[in-house]
């Protein structure tokens, strides 16, 4: 299994839809995870940190399944402004750096 | 305002030329990182530094060099040995060198070959 793997998408959804992305990781010792958002030709920005079973922030919910080694990001009531690429990030083996997934692209249409 | 500043925003390199990308942070972060991102690809780690005067190679260090003489600054030199330097270069920092800390990014430098 790759260190971190994401479905590249794109996910095309209408405004108001609920969409979920999954991310699988190989380092079973990982304790912390992050979701970043990256707009086209911009830098990644931290969306959410996940240190236990999950985290919720408004319309965004991250859930962690340690047994199956995957993390999910759920976006409810999608907005046009949610269109971006979502990066799953996990600690690298040895724990001194982070490994970034290639990202899942989301396109929200009117 | 605290943050990470990268300069220049756009840079063009001639054949055989070395170029240096600047990264400065005023967040008082200990750890700093350089990534390269190619179109449609994920971020790949070039070099990282956990403390002043110390740095480690990442996954794709060949053709690059760095220095960390000050806590606030972590410049990246793209040498002529890097044969395919065209990419989006991102600098990041975090409070500690542990991977349970999120990294915060500058707004990047786009490097192209003339």
Short mmCIF file of C-alpha atoms in Angstrom, two decimals:
data_model
loop_
_atom_site.label_atom_id
_atom_site.label_comp_id
_atom_site.label_asym_id
_atom_site.label_seq_id
_atom_site.Cartn_x
_atom_site.Cartn_y
_atom_site.Cartn_z
CA UNK A 1 0.00 0.00 0.00
CA UNK A 2 1.24 3.50 -0.82
CA UNK A 3 1.92 5.83 2.11
CA UNK A 4 -1.21 7.81 1.34
CA UNK A 5 -3.67 7.23 -1.45
CA UNK A 6 -6.64 9.30 -2.63
CA UNK A 7 -9.19 9.01 -5.43
CA UNK A 8 -8.09 11.80 -7.82
CA UNK A 9 -11.64 12.53 -8.97
CA UNK A 10 -12.90 14.92 -10.14
CA UNK A 11 -16.05 14.70 -8.10
CA UNK A 12 -18.74 16.74 -9.87
CA UNK A 13 -21.62 17.64 -7.55
CA UNK A 14 -24.44 20.20 -7.60
CA UNK A 15 -24.70 22.94 -5.02
CA UNK A 16 -26.26 21.68 -1.81
CA UNK A 17 -25.07 18.11 -2.25
CA UNK A 18 -23.19 16.07 0.32
CA UNK A 19 -19.91 14.60 -0.84
CA UNK A 20 -17.36 12.36 0.85
CA UNK A 21 -13.72 11.64 0.04
CA UNK A 22 -11.72 8.73 1.36
CA UNK A 23 -8.00 8.50 1.96
CA UNK A 24 -6.06 5.34 2.86
CA UNK A 25 -2.69 5.32 4.58
CA UNK A 26 -0.04 2.70 5.23
CA UNK A 27 1.66 3.86 8.45
CA UNK A 28 -0.39 2.12 11.15
CA UNK A 29 1.47 4.03 13.86
CA UNK A 30 0.16 7.41 12.65
CA UNK A 31 -1.63 9.37 15.37
CA UNK A 32 -2.42 12.64 13.64
CA UNK A 33 -3.85 13.46 10.26
CA UNK A 34 -4.68 16.58 8.32
CA UNK A 35 -6.90 17.70 5.48
CA UNK A 36 -5.72 20.61 3.36
CA UNK A 37 -7.53 22.53 0.65
CA UNK A 38 -5.66 23.72 -2.43
CA UNK A 39 -7.19 26.12 -4.93
CA UNK A 40 -5.93 26.14 -8.51
CA UNK A 41 -2.38 27.58 -8.69
CA UNK A 42 -2.40 28.45 -4.99
CA UNK A 43 -0.73 27.10 -1.87
CA UNK A 44 -2.36 24.39 0.29
CA UNK A 45 -4.26 25.70 3.30
CA UNK A 46 -5.02 23.72 6.43
CA UNK A 47 -8.69 22.75 6.56
CA UNK A 48 -8.82 20.38 9.50
CA UNK A 49 -6.62 18.46 11.93
CA UNK A 50 -7.66 15.00 13.12
CA UNK A 51 -6.06 13.68 16.31
CA UNK A 52 -8.66 11.20 17.59
CA UNK A 53 -11.62 9.47 15.98
CA UNK A 54 -12.73 12.53 14.11
CA UNK A 55 -13.36 16.24 13.98
CA UNK A 56 -16.19 18.50 12.90
CA UNK A 57 -16.09 22.13 11.79
CA UNK A 58 -19.32 23.52 10.42
CA UNK A 59 -20.18 21.74 7.18
CA UNK A 60 -16.97 19.70 7.27
CA UNK A 61 -16.55 16.41 9.14
CA UNK A 62 -13.45 14.25 9.20
CA UNK A 63 -13.63 10.68 10.45
CA UNK A 64 -10.80 8.30 11.21
CA UNK A 65 -10.98 4.52 10.98
CA UNK A 66 -7.73 3.22 12.47
CA UNK A 67 -8.60 -0.46 12.01
CA UNK A 68 -9.02 -0.04 8.27
CA UNK A 69 -6.45 2.77 8.03
CA UNK A 70 -8.57 5.31 6.26
CA UNK A 71 -9.70 8.86 6.84
CA UNK A 72 -12.76 10.42 5.28
CA UNK A 73 -13.79 14.01 4.70
CA UNK A 74 -17.49 14.76 4.45
CA UNK A 75 -18.74 18.08 3.07
CA UNK A 76 -22.41 18.87 3.61
CA UNK A 77 -24.45 21.48 1.73
CA UNK A 78 -21.73 22.03 -0.87
CA UNK A 79 -21.07 25.60 -1.98
CA UNK A 80 -19.59 26.80 -5.26
CA UNK A 81 -16.65 28.09 -3.21
CA UNK A 82 -15.87 24.54 -2.05
CA UNK A 83 -14.52 23.75 -5.53
CA UNK A 84 -10.87 22.92 -4.94
CA UNK A 85 -8.49 20.00 -4.53
CA UNK A 86 -8.52 18.35 -1.10
CA UNK A 87 -5.24 16.89 0.14
CA UNK A 88 -5.02 14.12 2.70
CA UNK A 89 -1.85 14.37 4.82
CA UNK A 90 -0.35 11.78 7.15
CA UNK A 91 2.92 11.51 9.12
CA UNK A 92 5.77 9.93 7.23
CA UNK A 93 7.37 6.77 8.64
CA UNK A 94 9.82 7.93 11.29
CA UNK A 95 7.47 10.79 12.15
CA UNK A 96 9.67 13.74 11.29
CA UNK A 97 7.82 14.89 8.19
CA UNK A 98 4.40 14.73 6.55
CA UNK A 99 3.38 12.86 3.41
CA UNK A 100 0.86 14.60 1.18
CA UNK A 101 -1.61 12.70 -0.97
CA UNK A 102 -2.04 13.78 -4.58
CA UNK A 103 -5.44 15.20 -3.78
CA UNK A 104 -9.07 14.78 -4.77
CA UNK A 105 -10.58 17.44 -7.00
CA UNK A 106 -14.07 18.68 -6.20
CA UNK A 107 -16.15 20.68 -8.67
CA UNK A 108 -19.40 22.15 -7.36
CA UNK A 109 -21.77 23.39 -10.05
CA UNK A 110 -24.82 25.69 -9.83
CA UNK B 1 0.68 39.89 10.43
CA UNK B 2 2.50 36.61 11.02
CA UNK B 3 3.16 34.41 8.05
CA UNK B 4 5.50 32.91 5.51
CA UNK B 5 6.80 35.03 2.66
CA UNK B 6 8.19 33.53 -0.50
CA UNK B 7 9.88 35.53 -3.22
CA UNK B 8 9.88 36.01 -6.07
CA UNK B 9 6.43 34.89 -7.14
CA UNK B 10 7.70 34.05 -10.65
CA UNK B 11 11.26 33.19 -11.65
CA UNK B 12 12.89 32.30 -14.94
CA UNK B 13 16.12 30.35 -15.17
CA UNK B 14 18.54 30.21 -18.05
CA UNK B 15 20.50 27.09 -18.98
CA UNK B 16 23.41 26.49 -16.63
CA UNK B 17 22.25 29.09 -14.13
CA UNK B 18 21.75 28.69 -10.40
CA UNK B 19 18.77 30.50 -8.91
CA UNK B 20 17.80 31.05 -5.29
CA UNK B 21 14.26 31.09 -3.93
CA UNK B 22 13.66 33.00 -0.73
CA UNK B 23 11.52 31.86 2.21
CA UNK B 24 11.10 33.92 5.37
CA UNK B 25 8.78 33.29 8.31
CA UNK B 26 7.91 35.39 11.35
CA UNK B 27 5.89 32.71 13.12
CA UNK B 28 8.81 31.71 15.37
CA UNK B 29 8.55 28.19 13.95
CA UNK B 30 11.45 25.80 14.46
CA UNK B 31 10.93 23.58 11.43
CA UNK B 32 10.92 24.62 7.78
CA UNK B 33 10.36 22.65 4.60
CA UNK B 34 10.69 22.93 0.81
CA UNK B 35 8.36 21.10 -1.56
CA UNK B 36 8.07 20.86 -5.29
CA UNK B 37 4.70 20.40 -7.03
CA UNK B 38 4.36 19.48 -10.69
CA UNK B 39 1.06 19.87 -12.58
CA UNK B 40 -1.48 17.28 -11.46
CA UNK B 41 0.96 15.86 -8.94
CA UNK B 42 1.27 15.84 -5.19
CA UNK B 43 3.85 17.69 -3.12
CA UNK B 44 7.30 16.14 -3.00
CA UNK B 45 9.72 17.01 -0.20
CA UNK B 46 13.06 18.48 -1.29
CA UNK B 47 14.75 19.46 1.98
CA UNK B 48 13.71 20.17 5.55
CA UNK B 49 15.31 21.76 8.58
CA UNK B 50 14.44 21.11 12.20
CA UNK B 51 16.80 23.65 13.78
CA UNK B 52 19.20 26.38 12.76
CA UNK B 53 22.39 25.20 11.05
CA UNK B 54 20.94 21.75 10.40
CA UNK B 55 18.94 20.31 7.50
CA UNK B 56 18.08 16.95 5.96
CA UNK B 57 17.46 15.74 2.43
CA UNK B 58 13.94 14.88 1.43
CA UNK B 59 12.81 12.56 -1.35
CA UNK B 60 14.11 14.61 -4.30
CA UNK B 61 17.13 16.60 -3.03
CA UNK B 62 19.37 16.05 -6.07
CA UNK B 63 20.07 19.29 -7.91
CA UNK B 64 19.02 21.46 -4.95
CA UNK B 65 20.80 23.00 -1.97
CA UNK B 66 19.63 24.86 1.15
CA UNK B 67 20.99 26.74 4.15
CA UNK B 68 19.53 27.56 7.56
CA UNK B 69 21.68 30.26 9.08
CA UNK B 70 18.76 32.00 10.77
CA UNK B 71 15.59 30.60 12.31
CA UNK B 72 13.46 32.87 10.13
CA UNK B 73 15.06 32.03 6.78
CA UNK B 74 15.40 28.88 4.67
CA UNK B 75 16.51 29.73 1.11
CA UNK B 76 16.49 27.10 -1.64
CA UNK B 77 19.00 27.13 -4.49
CA UNK B 78 18.07 25.34 -7.69
CA UNK B 79 21.39 24.44 -9.25
CA UNK B 80 22.25 23.82 -12.90
CA UNK B 81 22.41 20.11 -12.00
CA UNK B 82 18.60 20.10 -11.72
CA UNK B 83 17.70 19.34 -15.32
CA UNK B 84 13.94 19.70 -14.98
CA UNK B 85 13.41 22.62 -12.61
CA UNK B 86 10.08 23.88 -14.00
CA UNK B 87 7.60 23.51 -11.14
CA UNK B 88 5.71 25.25 -8.36
CA UNK B 89 7.94 25.53 -5.27
CA UNK B 90 6.33 25.75 -1.84
CA UNK B 91 7.96 26.60 1.46
CA UNK B 92 6.30 25.58 4.72
CA UNK B 93 6.96 25.81 8.43
CA UNK B 94 5.68 24.20 11.60
CA UNK B 95 6.11 24.81 15.31
CA UNK B 96 8.16 21.66 15.83
CA UNK B 97 9.77 19.00 13.77
CA UNK B 98 7.18 16.47 14.79
CA UNK B 99 4.61 15.24 12.33
CA UNK B 100 1.73 15.85 14.74
CA UNK B 101 2.04 19.53 13.92
CA UNK B 102 0.39 20.93 10.78
CA UNK B 103 2.52 22.83 8.31
CA UNK B 104 1.70 26.31 7.08
CA UNK B 105 2.63 27.36 3.57
CA UNK B 106 3.87 30.43 1.78
CA UNK B 107 2.16 31.35 -1.47
CA UNK B 108 4.81 29.72 -3.63
CA UNK B 109 7.29 30.50 -6.40
CA UNK B 110 6.73 29.40 -10.00
CA UNK B 111 10.01 28.57 -11.72
CA UNK B 112 10.31 28.18 -15.46
CA UNK B 113 13.20 27.61 -17.86
CA UNK B 114 13.90 30.27 -20.47
#
